[in-house]
Structures are given as structure tokens and as C-alpha cells.
Amino acid sequence: MKIQRLENYIEGRFILSETTSYRDVIDPATNHAISRVPLSLLSEVDSAVQIASRAFKEWRRVPVTNRVGYLFKLRNLLEQNIDDLARTITKECGKTYSESRAELERGLESIAEACGTPSLIQGYNNEDIAGDIDEHLFRQPLGVVAAITPFNFPGMIPLWFLPYAIACGNCFVLKPSERVPMTSSRLFELLHETGLPKGVAQLIHGDKQVVDALLDHPGIRAVSFVGSTPVAKYVYSRAAASGKRAQSNGGAKNAVVIMPDADFELTSKIVAESAFGCAGQRCLAASVAIAVGDAFPVFSEALADAASSRPVGYGLDDGVLMGPVISDQSKARIESLIEQGVAAGAELLVDGRGKKVQGYEDGHFVSPTVLLGGSPMAEAVRTEFFGPVLSLFRARSIREAIEQVNSSAFGNMASIFTQSGAAARQFRYQAEAGNIGVNIGVAAPMAPFPFSGWKESFFGDLHAQGRHAIEFYTETKVVVERWPTASN
Ligand code: NAD
């Protein structure tokens, strides 16, 4: 079977890259190549940016109410094609069909929020701020902006950026993960159907070289990044070095605290879903659980049951609740981290290594795994697994649990499970993470709220989504006017 070569989308059309360098896109459940992605040339990056810069001159003049008209169309098209898109996500990323649909639903919410840009982008003013003087604040688009996205949410994460960027009057360049490029290609086919003017949005495939070219390009004003912490840090500093605005979302190691008054049956289900849903490949996945006092024996038993009974398999098959991890290397890394955890004194309460799924023997499967105890300071506990592994600890008090939460270098999410308002408030107040859950396993901010990672989970000032996105994608301009009142 001939495998499709993916194309870039530049100046309103799909074109084959002139590169000779392609990479296979692998279905993680079968380990088979399902398409080929170009590692585009630097000249193609330059051309995409130049075209976007030219298109910007006209696009910024299109009234914001008309600009969001394209987003309303995109939202409708996405909704009509959600089944097809969800299947594409499952094929290239491995997550289950319902997980793929769920991420697209979140993408639809982002588009809907960005449709509110006519109100969100409004400035403010003071009449008579001094004698005969009025002062106004306007928000103007930046110019050309770029987004670089990871493999784990191929549908949702590009939609954290594209709708807001173009609604604010910018032109946009997307460099999706080379491991899951097919979803973005499909997304741009739908964008094309909206009739969006040429050059407003470009798709350019590639890897580090394309990222570097975007970071250094003088025509790009701002960069949005989502990926692992080392790359997030690198992108942030390289973008800043060339004078760009940057928002750089990194990795995570999220802790959940279970208090003795929690509903253990429900909590164990919610925590298992958080830790093992999307095969643990979520930046908001729970990867450390801390049971306080008497919560420990009951919660650990309920959690072990939930972990060992989770059906693992091909994401398009009925009844499957967890798919494979993204690659062979990822599976090997996760299994080696599990071994390191055991070497550091943890007990394997549930061992998910060596998983084989019938009919998908070459797939990259790891079953849910629970590591019990050991040193909370061990490397394996502090490192992001990005796989279906939960480390379970016991704490004597909420204070001790919060200390452990705050000892992490990351600060993406922390959650507490309790029926006590006082415990919830103490946790909310003291936990050092930007997204806090109270009886919530995946505290993902909805589109009107910023996706507020802290510490090593985020580099920058303004986050993705909602009002932060509008601020990130606009420059403020303050105008002071004197119009003396005529004397007669
Ligand atoms: P990654 O860092 O490997 O890749 C992300 C993007 O950066 C890709 O487009 C890739 O092509 C590019 N890239 C990779 N290496 C690069 C390099 N050396 N120089 C320049 N560019 C490079 O991340 P991933 O494995 O695709 O995604 C998983 C990671 O993303 C996890 O750490 C996860 O926690 C994180 N993530 C964070 C959030 C968040 O909101 N904080 C959301 C989703 C995922």
C-alpha cells in the first residue's frame, strides 16, 4: 500500500514540501507507518512567514466581527466532521475513540470562546482624565505569530492558539508534532473550507530545525509552545533572545491528596481515570497520590482494583478504556522508570510492564501500574513518566501532604479529595500549582480561564486560553488626546 505524504498549507493551498527528508508517522497500536511527514526546508519556513506577513496587512483591517465569522464556520465544520477527526487522532496518537472525541469537544469550546473576541478585545478609556484630555486604550494585533504543539492532544492544543490568534487580527503559523501531524492536516482542510483569506493561517510540518527557524525568524512576533520542560525552557529563552513574546508550557508531575473523609469508591475511580486515562499521557494526569492517615488502607485497595481491571487495547475497539503509549522508546523509558522506582524502595502494587494485546502484538502497550511507597525524593518519583503509572504514598497530616506536593519542581496541577471545606481551603491556599482541583481528577481549566501552569510547568507571563490569550496576542496602545472645548 502506498503511504500518503502529508503536505504543508501555505498561502491558501496544500503543497508538497521540496524536502527529501520524510519521517514515518506510526500507529502506536500496530507499530505500522500510516503516513509520512515532511521535515520542511528552512526556505519553506521563511516563505510561510513572508506570506503571512503580507497577508497581515489586509487581515488586520478586517473588522473583528467578520474575522470571527470564519471561526463560527470552523466550529460547525469541526462538529460535522468530529467522528472522522476523532478516528484520525486515535490512529496516530493511540488514545481511545471517546478520549479523542472528548479532546475535540474541548477544542470546540476554545473556538466558541474565541468567537467572543469582539467583546474580549475591547479596550477602555477615561474622558476628562485631565482638563480637556481624554485617554484610550486600544488592543492591536501583533503581526505573525507561531505555535509549536506536542503529540498528546493533536486536536485540542492547536485550537488553544489558532482561533484566538486570528480572531485578534494576527496571521498564524502552526508547527504540529511530527509524531501526530495528520490531525492538523485534517484541521487545515476544514479551515480551508471556511474560505479564510489566503496567508492568514499556515501549516508547516517538521521537527527541531523548523522550530529553530521559527524561533529565529525576525518576521515572527510571538511564539506559543506546549511540550516537555527541557524544550519549553529552550523555546522560551531562544524566542526571548530574538525579542519575541513567548508562552511556553512544559511538563508536569501532578499530585492528588486523599483525605480520610473522602468518598473512597468514587475517589479511586476519579484518580484512576486521571492517572491512566489517555495512557497517562496528559499534562494534567495524576502521577502521585498521597493518602492521609486512615485514608491509606481503603484507598490503596480500591485504587489497585481500579488499576488492575482497566481494559487496555486498541482505541477503536469497543470496551477499551486505555490505548498504547506513543512509541517504543516511550514504553521502554516508562518501564525503566518503574524499575528505578523499585530499586529506590517502592513496592509494585500493580505491575503493568510487558503488556501484550492480542491482535496488536507489536503495539506499545503498558498497563496501569501502581508503585507503593519508597522515597518521595527518588528520581523516579520526581521525573515525569508520561505513562500510566501512579506512585502512592501515605502522609500523617494534610500539612505533610501539602509539603510533599510543594516539593515538586513542577506546578501544573494539584488536587484534594475531601468533604471538608476547611481542608479544601487550606489546600487551595497553600498548594504551589496553578490549576487546583477540589474533588476533581483532571483540573483542566475550561476555555474562558487561563491554563495556569506554574514553576517548571510554564515559562512566561500570559497563559493559553480566555482573556490571557487575547492579551498575549495583542499589543496595547494608549492614546492621550487634547481637544480644547470651544469657548462659544
Ligand atoms: P516535546 O517537547 O518532545 O515536543 C513538543 C514540540 O517541540 C514538538 O512539536 C516537537 O517537534 C518540538 N521539539 C521537540 N524537541 C525539540 C527540540 N530539541 N528543539 C526544538 N523543538 C523541539 O513534547 P511531546 O513529547 O510532544 O509532548 C509531551 C510533553 O508535553 C509532556 O512533557 C507533557 O507534560 C507536555 N505537555 C504540557 C502541556 C501543558 O499545558 N503544560 C500540555 C500538553 C503536553
PDB file of N, CA and C in Angstrom, residues 213-223 236 238-246:
ATOM      1  N   ALA A 213      13.997  27.583  13.191  1.00  0.00           N
ATOM      2  CA  ALA A 213      13.826  28.611  12.154  1.00  0.00           C
ATOM      3  C   ALA A 213      12.702  29.581  12.532  1.00  0.00           C
ATOM      4  N   LEU A 214      11.643  29.044  13.137  1.00  0.00           N
ATOM      5  CA  LEU A 214      10.541  29.921  13.566  1.00  0.00           C
ATOM      6  C   LEU A 214      10.991  30.818  14.717  1.00  0.00           C
ATOM      7  N   LEU A 215      11.753  30.215  15.658  1.00  0.00           N
ATOM      8  CA  LEU A 215      12.190  30.994  16.825  1.00  0.00           C
ATOM      9  C   LEU A 215      13.108  32.138  16.435  1.00  0.00           C
ATOM     10  N   ASP A 216      13.902  31.927  15.391  1.00  0.00           N
ATOM     11  CA  ASP A 216      14.881  32.951  14.995  1.00  0.00           C
ATOM     12  C   ASP A 216      14.331  33.932  13.971  1.00  0.00           C
ATOM     13  N   HIS A 217      13.188  33.607  13.374  1.00  0.00           N
ATOM     14  CA  HIS A 217      12.727  34.423  12.231  1.00  0.00           C
ATOM     15  C   HIS A 217      12.307  35.830  12.692  1.00  0.00           C
ATOM     16  N   PRO A 218      12.890  36.863  12.084  1.00  0.00           N
ATOM     17  CA  PRO A 218      12.546  38.220  12.528  1.00  0.00           C
ATOM     18  C   PRO A 218      11.092  38.601  12.220  1.00  0.00           C
ATOM     19  N   GLY A 219      10.446  37.855  11.328  1.00  0.00           N
ATOM     20  CA  GLY A 219       9.062  38.189  10.964  1.00  0.00           C
ATOM     21  C   GLY A 219       8.044  37.669  11.969  1.00  0.00           C
ATOM     22  N   ILE A 220       8.474  36.875  12.941  1.00  0.00           N
ATOM     23  CA  ILE A 220       7.516  36.322  13.913  1.00  0.00           C
ATOM     24  C   ILE A 220       7.595  37.109  15.213  1.00  0.00           C
ATOM     25  N   ARG A 221       6.425  37.545  15.699  1.00  0.00           N
ATOM     26  CA  ARG A 221       6.397  38.407  16.886  1.00  0.00           C
ATOM     27  C   ARG A 221       6.188  37.638  18.182  1.00  0.00           C
ATOM     28  N   ALA A 222       5.498  36.488  18.106  1.00  0.00           N
ATOM     29  CA  ALA A 222       5.195  35.774  19.356  1.00  0.00           C
ATOM     30  C   ALA A 222       5.134  34.276  19.094  1.00  0.00           C
ATOM     31  N   VAL A 223       5.525  33.506  20.109  1.00  0.00           N
ATOM     32  CA  VAL A 223       5.550  32.052  19.977  1.00  0.00           C
ATOM     33  C   VAL A 223       4.801  31.422  21.144  1.00  0.00           C
ATOM     34  N   TYR A 236      11.530  29.068  25.197  1.00  0.00           N
ATOM     35  CA  TYR A 236      11.292  30.355  25.861  1.00  0.00           C
ATOM     36  C   TYR A 236      12.525  31.248  25.752  1.00  0.00           C
ATOM     37  N   ARG A 238      15.183  30.941  23.694  1.00  0.00           N
ATOM     38  CA  ARG A 238      15.608  31.284  22.324  1.00  0.00           C
ATOM     39  C   ARG A 238      14.650  32.314  21.692  1.00  0.00           C
ATOM     40  N   ALA A 239      13.357  32.185  22.002  1.00  0.00           N
ATOM     41  CA  ALA A 239      12.391  33.173  21.487  1.00  0.00           C
ATOM     42  C   ALA A 239      12.702  34.544  22.081  1.00  0.00           C
ATOM     43  N   ALA A 240      12.964  34.570  23.400  1.00  0.00           N
ATOM     44  CA  ALA A 240      13.242  35.856  24.062  1.00  0.00           C
ATOM     45  C   ALA A 240      14.524  36.475  23.508  1.00  0.00           C
ATOM     46  N   ALA A 241      15.508  35.609  23.210  1.00  0.00           N
ATOM     47  CA  ALA A 241      16.791  36.126  22.707  1.00  0.00           C
ATOM     48  C   ALA A 241      16.607  36.858  21.388  1.00  0.00           C
ATOM     49  N   SER A 242      15.569  36.480  20.612  1.00  0.00           N
ATOM     50  CA  SER A 242      15.358  37.226  19.368  1.00  0.00           C
ATOM     51  C   SER A 242      14.182  38.201  19.522  1.00  0.00           C
ATOM     52  N   GLY A 243      13.898  38.589  20.774  1.00  0.00           N
ATOM     53  CA  GLY A 243      12.951  39.684  21.021  1.00  0.00           C
ATOM     54  C   GLY A 243      11.495  39.317  20.883  1.00  0.00           C
ATOM     55  N   LYS A 244      11.175  38.019  20.964  1.00  0.00           N
ATOM     56  CA  LYS A 244       9.766  37.627  20.791  1.00  0.00           C
ATOM     57  C   LYS A 244       9.069  37.480  22.143  1.00  0.00           C
ATOM     58  N   ARG A 245       7.775  37.650  22.097  1.00  0.00           N
ATOM     59  CA  ARG A 245       6.923  37.327  23.242  1.00  0.00           C
ATOM     60  C   ARG A 245       6.756  35.796  23.225  1.00  0.00           C
ATOM     61  N   ALA A 246       6.808  35.153  24.396  1.00  0.00           N
ATOM     62  CA  ALA A 246       6.653  33.688  24.390  1.00  0.00           C
ATOM     63  C   ALA A 246       5.815  33.218  25.574  1.00  0.00           C
TER      64      ALA A 246
END
